[in-house]
PDB file of C-alpha atoms in Angstrom:
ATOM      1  CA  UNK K  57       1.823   6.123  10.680  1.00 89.00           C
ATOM      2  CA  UNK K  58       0.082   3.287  11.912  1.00 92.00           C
ATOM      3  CA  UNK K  59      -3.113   5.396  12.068  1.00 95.00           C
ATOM      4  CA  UNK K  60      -2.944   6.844   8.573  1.00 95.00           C
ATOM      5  CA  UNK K  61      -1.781   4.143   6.890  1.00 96.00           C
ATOM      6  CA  UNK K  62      -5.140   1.785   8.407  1.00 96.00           C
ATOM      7  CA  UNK K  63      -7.177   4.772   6.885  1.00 96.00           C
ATOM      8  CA  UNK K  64      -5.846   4.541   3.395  1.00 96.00           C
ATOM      9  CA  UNK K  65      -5.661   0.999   3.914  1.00 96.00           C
ATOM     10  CA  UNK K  66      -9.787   0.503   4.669  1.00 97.00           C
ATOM     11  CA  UNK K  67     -10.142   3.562   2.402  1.00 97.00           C
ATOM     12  CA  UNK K  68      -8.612   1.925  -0.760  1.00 96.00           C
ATOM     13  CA  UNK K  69     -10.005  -1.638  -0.030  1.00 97.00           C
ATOM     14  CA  UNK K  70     -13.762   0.158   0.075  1.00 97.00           C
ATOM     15  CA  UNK K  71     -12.896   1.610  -3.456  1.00 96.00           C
ATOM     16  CA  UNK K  72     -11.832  -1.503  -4.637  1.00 96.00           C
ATOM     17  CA  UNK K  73     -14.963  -3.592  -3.331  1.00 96.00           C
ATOM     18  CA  UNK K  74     -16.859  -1.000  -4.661  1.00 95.00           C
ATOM     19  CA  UNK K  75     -15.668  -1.522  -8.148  1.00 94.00           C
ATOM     20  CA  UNK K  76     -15.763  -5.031  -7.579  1.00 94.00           C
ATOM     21  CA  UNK K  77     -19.628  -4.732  -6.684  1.00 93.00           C
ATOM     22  CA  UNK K  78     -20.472  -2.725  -9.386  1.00 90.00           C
ATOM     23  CA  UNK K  79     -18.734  -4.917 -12.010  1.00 89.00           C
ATOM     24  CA  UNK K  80     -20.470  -8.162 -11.265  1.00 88.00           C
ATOM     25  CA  UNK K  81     -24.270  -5.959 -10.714  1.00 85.00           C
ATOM     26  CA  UNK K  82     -24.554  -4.127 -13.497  1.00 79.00           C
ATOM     27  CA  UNK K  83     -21.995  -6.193 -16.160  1.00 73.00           C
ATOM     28  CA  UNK K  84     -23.751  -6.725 -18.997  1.00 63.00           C
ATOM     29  CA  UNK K  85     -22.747  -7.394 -23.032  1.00 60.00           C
ATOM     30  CA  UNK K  86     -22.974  -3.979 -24.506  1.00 62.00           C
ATOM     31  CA  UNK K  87     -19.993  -3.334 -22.172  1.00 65.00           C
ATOM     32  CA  UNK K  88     -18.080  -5.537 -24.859  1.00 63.00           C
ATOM     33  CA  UNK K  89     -16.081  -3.468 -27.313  1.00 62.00           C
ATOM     34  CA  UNK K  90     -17.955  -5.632 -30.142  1.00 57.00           C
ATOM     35  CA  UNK K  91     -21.415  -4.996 -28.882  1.00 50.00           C
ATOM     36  CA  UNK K  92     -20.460  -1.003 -28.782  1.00 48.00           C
ATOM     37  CA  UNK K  93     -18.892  -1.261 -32.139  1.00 48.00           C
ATOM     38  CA  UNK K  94     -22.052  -2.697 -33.426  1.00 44.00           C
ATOM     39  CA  UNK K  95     -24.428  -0.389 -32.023  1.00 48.00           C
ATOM     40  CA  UNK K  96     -22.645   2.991 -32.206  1.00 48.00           C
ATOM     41  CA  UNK K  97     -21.451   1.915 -35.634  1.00 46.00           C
ATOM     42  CA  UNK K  98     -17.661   2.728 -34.948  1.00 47.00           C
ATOM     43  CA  UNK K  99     -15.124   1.617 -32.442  1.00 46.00           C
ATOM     44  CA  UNK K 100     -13.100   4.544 -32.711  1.00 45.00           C
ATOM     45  CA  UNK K 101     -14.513   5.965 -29.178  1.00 44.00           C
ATOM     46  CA  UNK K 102     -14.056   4.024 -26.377  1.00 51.00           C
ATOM     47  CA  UNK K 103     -17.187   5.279 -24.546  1.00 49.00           C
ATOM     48  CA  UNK K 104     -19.495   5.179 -27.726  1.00 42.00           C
ATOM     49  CA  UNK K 105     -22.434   3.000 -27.069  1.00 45.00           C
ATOM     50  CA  UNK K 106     -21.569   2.297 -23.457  1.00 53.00           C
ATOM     51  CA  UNK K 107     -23.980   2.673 -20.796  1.00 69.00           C
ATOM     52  CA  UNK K 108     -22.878   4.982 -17.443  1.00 80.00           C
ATOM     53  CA  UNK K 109     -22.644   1.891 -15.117  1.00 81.00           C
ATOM     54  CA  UNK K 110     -19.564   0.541 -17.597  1.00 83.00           C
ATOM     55  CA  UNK K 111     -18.212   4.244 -17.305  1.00 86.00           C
ATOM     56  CA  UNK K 112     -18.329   4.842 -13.519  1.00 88.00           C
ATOM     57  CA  UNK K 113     -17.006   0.763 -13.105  1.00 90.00           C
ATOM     58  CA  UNK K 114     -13.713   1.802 -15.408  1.00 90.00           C
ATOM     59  CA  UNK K 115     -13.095   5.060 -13.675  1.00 92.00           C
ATOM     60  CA  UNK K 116     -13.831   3.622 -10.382  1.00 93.00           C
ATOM     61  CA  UNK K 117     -11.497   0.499 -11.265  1.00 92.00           C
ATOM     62  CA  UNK K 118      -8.438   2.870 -12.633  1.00 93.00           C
ATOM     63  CA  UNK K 119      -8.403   5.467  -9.838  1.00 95.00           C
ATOM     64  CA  UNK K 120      -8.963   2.604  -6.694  1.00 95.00           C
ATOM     65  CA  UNK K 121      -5.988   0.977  -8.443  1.00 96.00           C
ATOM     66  CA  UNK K 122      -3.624   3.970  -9.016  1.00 96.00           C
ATOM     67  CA  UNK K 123      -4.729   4.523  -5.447  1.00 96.00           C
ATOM     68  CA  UNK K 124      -3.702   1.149  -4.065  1.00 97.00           C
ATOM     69  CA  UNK K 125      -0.095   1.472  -5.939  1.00 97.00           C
ATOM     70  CA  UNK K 126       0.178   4.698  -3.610  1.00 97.00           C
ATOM     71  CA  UNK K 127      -0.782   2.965  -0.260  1.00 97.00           C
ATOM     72  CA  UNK K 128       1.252   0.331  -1.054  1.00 97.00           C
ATOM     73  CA  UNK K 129       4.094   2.737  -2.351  1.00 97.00           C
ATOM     74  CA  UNK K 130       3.794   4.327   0.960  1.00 97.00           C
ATOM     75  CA  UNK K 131       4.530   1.233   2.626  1.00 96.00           C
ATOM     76  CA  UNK K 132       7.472   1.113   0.479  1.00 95.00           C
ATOM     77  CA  UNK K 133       8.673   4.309   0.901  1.00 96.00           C
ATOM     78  CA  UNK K 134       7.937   3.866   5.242  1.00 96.00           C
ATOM     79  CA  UNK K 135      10.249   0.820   5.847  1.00 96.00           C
ATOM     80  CA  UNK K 136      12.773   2.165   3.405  1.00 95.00           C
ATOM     81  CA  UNK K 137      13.126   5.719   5.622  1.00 96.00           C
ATOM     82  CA  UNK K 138      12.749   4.144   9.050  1.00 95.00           C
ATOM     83  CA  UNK K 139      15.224   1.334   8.021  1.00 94.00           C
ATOM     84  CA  UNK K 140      17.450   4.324   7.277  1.00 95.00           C
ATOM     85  CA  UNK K 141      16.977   6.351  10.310  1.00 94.00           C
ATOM     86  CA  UNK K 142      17.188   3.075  12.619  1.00 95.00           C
ATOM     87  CA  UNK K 143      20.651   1.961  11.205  1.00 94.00           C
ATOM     88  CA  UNK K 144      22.254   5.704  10.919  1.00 94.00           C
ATOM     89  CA  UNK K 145      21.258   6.092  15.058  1.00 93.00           C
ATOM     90  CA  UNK K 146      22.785   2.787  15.342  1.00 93.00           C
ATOM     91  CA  UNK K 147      25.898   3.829  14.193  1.00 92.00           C
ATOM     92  CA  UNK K 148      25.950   7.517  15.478  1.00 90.00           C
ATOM     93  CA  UNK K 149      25.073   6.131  19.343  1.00 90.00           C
ATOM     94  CA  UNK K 150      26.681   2.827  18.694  1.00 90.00           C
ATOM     95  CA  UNK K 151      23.986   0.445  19.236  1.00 89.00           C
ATOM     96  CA  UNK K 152      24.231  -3.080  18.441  1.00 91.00           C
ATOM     97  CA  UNK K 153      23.205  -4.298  15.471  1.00 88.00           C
ATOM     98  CA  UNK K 154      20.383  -6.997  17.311  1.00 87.00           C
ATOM     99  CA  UNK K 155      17.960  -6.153  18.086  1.00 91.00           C
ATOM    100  CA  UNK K 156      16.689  -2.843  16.276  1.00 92.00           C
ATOM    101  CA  UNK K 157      18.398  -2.509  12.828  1.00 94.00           C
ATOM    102  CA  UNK K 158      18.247  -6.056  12.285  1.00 95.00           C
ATOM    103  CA  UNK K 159      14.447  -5.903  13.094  1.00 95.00           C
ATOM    104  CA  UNK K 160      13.988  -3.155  10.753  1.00 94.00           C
ATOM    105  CA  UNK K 161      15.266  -5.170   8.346  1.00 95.00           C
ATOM    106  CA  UNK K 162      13.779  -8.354   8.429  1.00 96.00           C
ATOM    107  CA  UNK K 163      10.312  -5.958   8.784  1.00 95.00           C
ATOM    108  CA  UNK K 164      11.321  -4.650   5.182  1.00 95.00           C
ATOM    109  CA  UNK K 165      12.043  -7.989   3.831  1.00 96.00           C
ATOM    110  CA  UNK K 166       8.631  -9.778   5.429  1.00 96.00           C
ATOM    111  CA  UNK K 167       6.864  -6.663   4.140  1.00 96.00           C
ATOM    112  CA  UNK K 168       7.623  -6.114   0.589  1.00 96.00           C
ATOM    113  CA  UNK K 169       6.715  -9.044  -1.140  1.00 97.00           C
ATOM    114  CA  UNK K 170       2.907  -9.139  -0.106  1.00 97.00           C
ATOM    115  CA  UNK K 171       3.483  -5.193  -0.831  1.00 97.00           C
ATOM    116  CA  UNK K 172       4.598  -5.793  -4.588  1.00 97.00           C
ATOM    117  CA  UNK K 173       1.916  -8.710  -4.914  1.00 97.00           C
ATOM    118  CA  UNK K 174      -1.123  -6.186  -4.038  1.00 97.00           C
ATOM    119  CA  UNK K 175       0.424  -3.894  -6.187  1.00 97.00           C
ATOM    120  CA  UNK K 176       0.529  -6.346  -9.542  1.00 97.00           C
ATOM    121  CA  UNK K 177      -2.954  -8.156  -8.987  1.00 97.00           C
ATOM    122  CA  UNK K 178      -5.277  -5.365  -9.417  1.00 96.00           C
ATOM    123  CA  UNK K 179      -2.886  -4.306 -12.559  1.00 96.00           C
ATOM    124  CA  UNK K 180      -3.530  -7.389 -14.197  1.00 96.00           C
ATOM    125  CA  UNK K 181      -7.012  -6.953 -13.020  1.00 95.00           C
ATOM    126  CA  UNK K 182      -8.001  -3.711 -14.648  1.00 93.00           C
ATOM    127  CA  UNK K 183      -5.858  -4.736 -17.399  1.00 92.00           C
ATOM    128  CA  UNK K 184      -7.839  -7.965 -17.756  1.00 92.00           C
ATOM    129  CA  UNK K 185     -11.078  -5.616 -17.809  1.00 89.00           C
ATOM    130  CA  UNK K 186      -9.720  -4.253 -21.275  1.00 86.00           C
ATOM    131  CA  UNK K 187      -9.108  -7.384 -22.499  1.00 83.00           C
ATOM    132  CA  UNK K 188     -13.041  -8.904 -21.761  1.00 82.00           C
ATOM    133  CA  UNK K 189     -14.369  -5.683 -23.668  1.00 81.00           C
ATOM    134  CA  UNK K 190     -11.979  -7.131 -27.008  1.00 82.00           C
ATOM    135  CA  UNK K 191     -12.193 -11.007 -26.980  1.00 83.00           C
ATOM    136  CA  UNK K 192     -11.328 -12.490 -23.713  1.00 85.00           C
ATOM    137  CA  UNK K 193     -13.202 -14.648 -21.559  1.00 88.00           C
ATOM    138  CA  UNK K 194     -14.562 -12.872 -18.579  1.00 88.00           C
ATOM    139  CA  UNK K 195     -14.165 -15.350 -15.945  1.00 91.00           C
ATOM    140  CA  UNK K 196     -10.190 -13.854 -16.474  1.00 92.00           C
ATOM    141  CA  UNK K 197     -11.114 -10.487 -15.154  1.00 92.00           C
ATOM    142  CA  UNK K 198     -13.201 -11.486 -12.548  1.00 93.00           C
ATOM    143  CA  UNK K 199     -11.070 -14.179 -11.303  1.00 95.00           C
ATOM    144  CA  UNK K 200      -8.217 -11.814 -10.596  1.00 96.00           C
ATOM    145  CA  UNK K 201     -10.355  -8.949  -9.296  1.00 95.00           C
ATOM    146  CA  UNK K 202     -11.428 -11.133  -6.384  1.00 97.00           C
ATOM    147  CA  UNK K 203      -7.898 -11.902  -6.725  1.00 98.00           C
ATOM    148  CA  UNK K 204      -7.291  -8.737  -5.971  1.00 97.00           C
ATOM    149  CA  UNK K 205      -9.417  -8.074  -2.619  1.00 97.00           C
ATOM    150  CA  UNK K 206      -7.980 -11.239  -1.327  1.00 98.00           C
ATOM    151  CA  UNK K 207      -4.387 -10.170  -2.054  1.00 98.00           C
ATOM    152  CA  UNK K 208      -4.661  -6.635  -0.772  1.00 97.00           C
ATOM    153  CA  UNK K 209      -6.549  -7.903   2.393  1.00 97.00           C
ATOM    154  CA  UNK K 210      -3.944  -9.826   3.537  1.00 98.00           C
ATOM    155  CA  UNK K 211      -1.233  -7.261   2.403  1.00 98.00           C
ATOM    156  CA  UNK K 212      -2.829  -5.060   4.092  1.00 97.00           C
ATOM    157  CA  UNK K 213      -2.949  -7.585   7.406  1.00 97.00           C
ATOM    158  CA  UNK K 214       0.920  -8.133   7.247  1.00 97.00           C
ATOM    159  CA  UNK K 215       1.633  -3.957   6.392  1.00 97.00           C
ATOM    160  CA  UNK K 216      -0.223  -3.143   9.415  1.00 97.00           C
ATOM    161  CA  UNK K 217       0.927  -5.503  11.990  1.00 97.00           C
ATOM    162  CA  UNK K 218       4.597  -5.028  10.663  1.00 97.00           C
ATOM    163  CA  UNK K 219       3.927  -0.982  10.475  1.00 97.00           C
ATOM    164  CA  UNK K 220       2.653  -1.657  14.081  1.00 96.00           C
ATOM    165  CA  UNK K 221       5.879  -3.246  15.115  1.00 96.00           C
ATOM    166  CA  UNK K 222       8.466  -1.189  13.235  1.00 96.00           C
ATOM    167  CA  UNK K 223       6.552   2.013  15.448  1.00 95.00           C
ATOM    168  CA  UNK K 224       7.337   0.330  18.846  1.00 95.00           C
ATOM    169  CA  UNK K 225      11.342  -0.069  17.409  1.00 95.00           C
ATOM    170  CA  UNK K 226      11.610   3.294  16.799  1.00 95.00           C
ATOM    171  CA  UNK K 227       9.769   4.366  20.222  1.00 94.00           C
ATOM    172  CA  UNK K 228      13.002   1.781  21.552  1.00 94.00           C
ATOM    173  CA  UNK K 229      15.476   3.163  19.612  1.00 94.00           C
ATOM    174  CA  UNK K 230      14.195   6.969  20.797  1.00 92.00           C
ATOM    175  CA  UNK K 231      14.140   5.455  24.352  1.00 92.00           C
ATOM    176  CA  UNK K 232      17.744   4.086  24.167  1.00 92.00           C
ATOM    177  CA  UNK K 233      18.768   7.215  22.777  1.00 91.00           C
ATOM    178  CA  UNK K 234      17.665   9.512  25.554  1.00 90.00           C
ATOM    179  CA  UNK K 235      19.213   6.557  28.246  1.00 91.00           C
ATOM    180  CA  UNK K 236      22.675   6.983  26.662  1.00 89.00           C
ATOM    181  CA  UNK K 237      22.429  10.977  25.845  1.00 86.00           C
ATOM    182  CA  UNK K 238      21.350  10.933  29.697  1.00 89.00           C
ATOM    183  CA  UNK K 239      24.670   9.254  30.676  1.00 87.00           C
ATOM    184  CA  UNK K 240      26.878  11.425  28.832  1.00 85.00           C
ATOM    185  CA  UNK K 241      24.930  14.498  30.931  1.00 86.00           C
ATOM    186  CA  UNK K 242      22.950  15.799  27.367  1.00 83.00           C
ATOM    187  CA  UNK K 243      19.465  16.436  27.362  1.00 84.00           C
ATOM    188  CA  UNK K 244      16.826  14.357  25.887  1.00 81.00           C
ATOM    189  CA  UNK K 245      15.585  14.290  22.539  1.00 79.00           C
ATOM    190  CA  UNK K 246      12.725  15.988  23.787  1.00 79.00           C
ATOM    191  CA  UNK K 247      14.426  18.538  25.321  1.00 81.00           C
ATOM    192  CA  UNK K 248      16.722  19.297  22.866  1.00 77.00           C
ATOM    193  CA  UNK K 249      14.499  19.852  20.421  1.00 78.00           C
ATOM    194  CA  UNK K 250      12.792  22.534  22.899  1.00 80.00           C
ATOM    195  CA  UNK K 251      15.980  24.540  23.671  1.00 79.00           C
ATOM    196  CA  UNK K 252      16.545  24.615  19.629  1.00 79.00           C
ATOM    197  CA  UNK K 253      12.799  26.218  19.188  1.00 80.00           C
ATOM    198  CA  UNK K 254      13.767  28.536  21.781  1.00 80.00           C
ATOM    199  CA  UNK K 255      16.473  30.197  20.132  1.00 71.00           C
TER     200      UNK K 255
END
């Protein structure tokens, strides 16, 4: 996990700088929905008027964000199943509660926050982008998109180092497994798993 998640991690913070980049070089006032009004005559279309660099900035800014709610959802959805697995081989081997489920826990709980945060900045962010097309000041929109790289860069700090952490648990709670499975006179994990591909 730790792997794939630093992937999507530097992959989706690229996207996002990217966006970021392009908004503040090629911003100008006919990306305002009154400037496109007045030169295409209508305001019915929301790409009437508009030159490409406004285009490729939205789509850029509404795909890096759907993709940072699904790195971040990942996260999410990574603590919630290990947490799970951890405390149900607790309880089927009888492991105390300290050190791994508890750890697993607190993990989730130190997690999550900075999780949801990088999740809800670069919402209001591209949100705030629709709002400086209509009437609102612009410093709003660009205020909470570098709001939003320095969010998700330290998200992303804390998701790795506590992804990092919550893989050596369950490499503990594998290793504790196969010591107590090895005192009962069953075979490890490992090969266990081997006999069952066998058959």
């Amino acid at each position: 996990m730790k792997r794939i998640f630093l992937n999507l991690a530097i992959l989706d913070f690229l996207a996002l700088a990217v966006c970021f980049v392009l908004g503040i070089v090629f911003s100008s006032k006919e990306w305002r929905l009154d400037a496109v009004s007045a030169s295409a005559g209508t305001g019915s279309l929301p790409f009437v008027g508009a030159d490409s660099s406004y285009v490729v900035h939205f789509y850029l800014g509404l795909y890096s964000t759907i993709g940072n709610l699904g790195v971040h959802c990942l996260i999410f959805i990574y603590f919630l199943g290990t947490g799970r697995w951890v405390k149900e081989v607790a309880l089927a081997y009888k492991l105390p509660d300290v050190p791994y489920p508890r750890l697993t826990r607190e993990l989730k709980r130190r997690t999550f926050p900075p999780a949801l945060l990088a999740m809800l900045v670069p919402i209001a962010a591209a949100v705030s982008g629709e709002g400086a097309r209509r009437d609102w000041p612009e410093w709003i929109h660009i205020a909470l998109a570098v709001a939003t790289l320095v969010v998700n860069l330290w998200a992303f700090r804390i998701e790795y180092r506590n992804v990092c952490i919550n893989g050596g648990v369950i490499d503990d709670v594998l290793l504790e497994v196969d010591r107590i499975r090895a005192e009962h006179g069953l075979p490890s994990n490992a090969e266990a798993l081997e006999q069952e591909s066998t058959k």
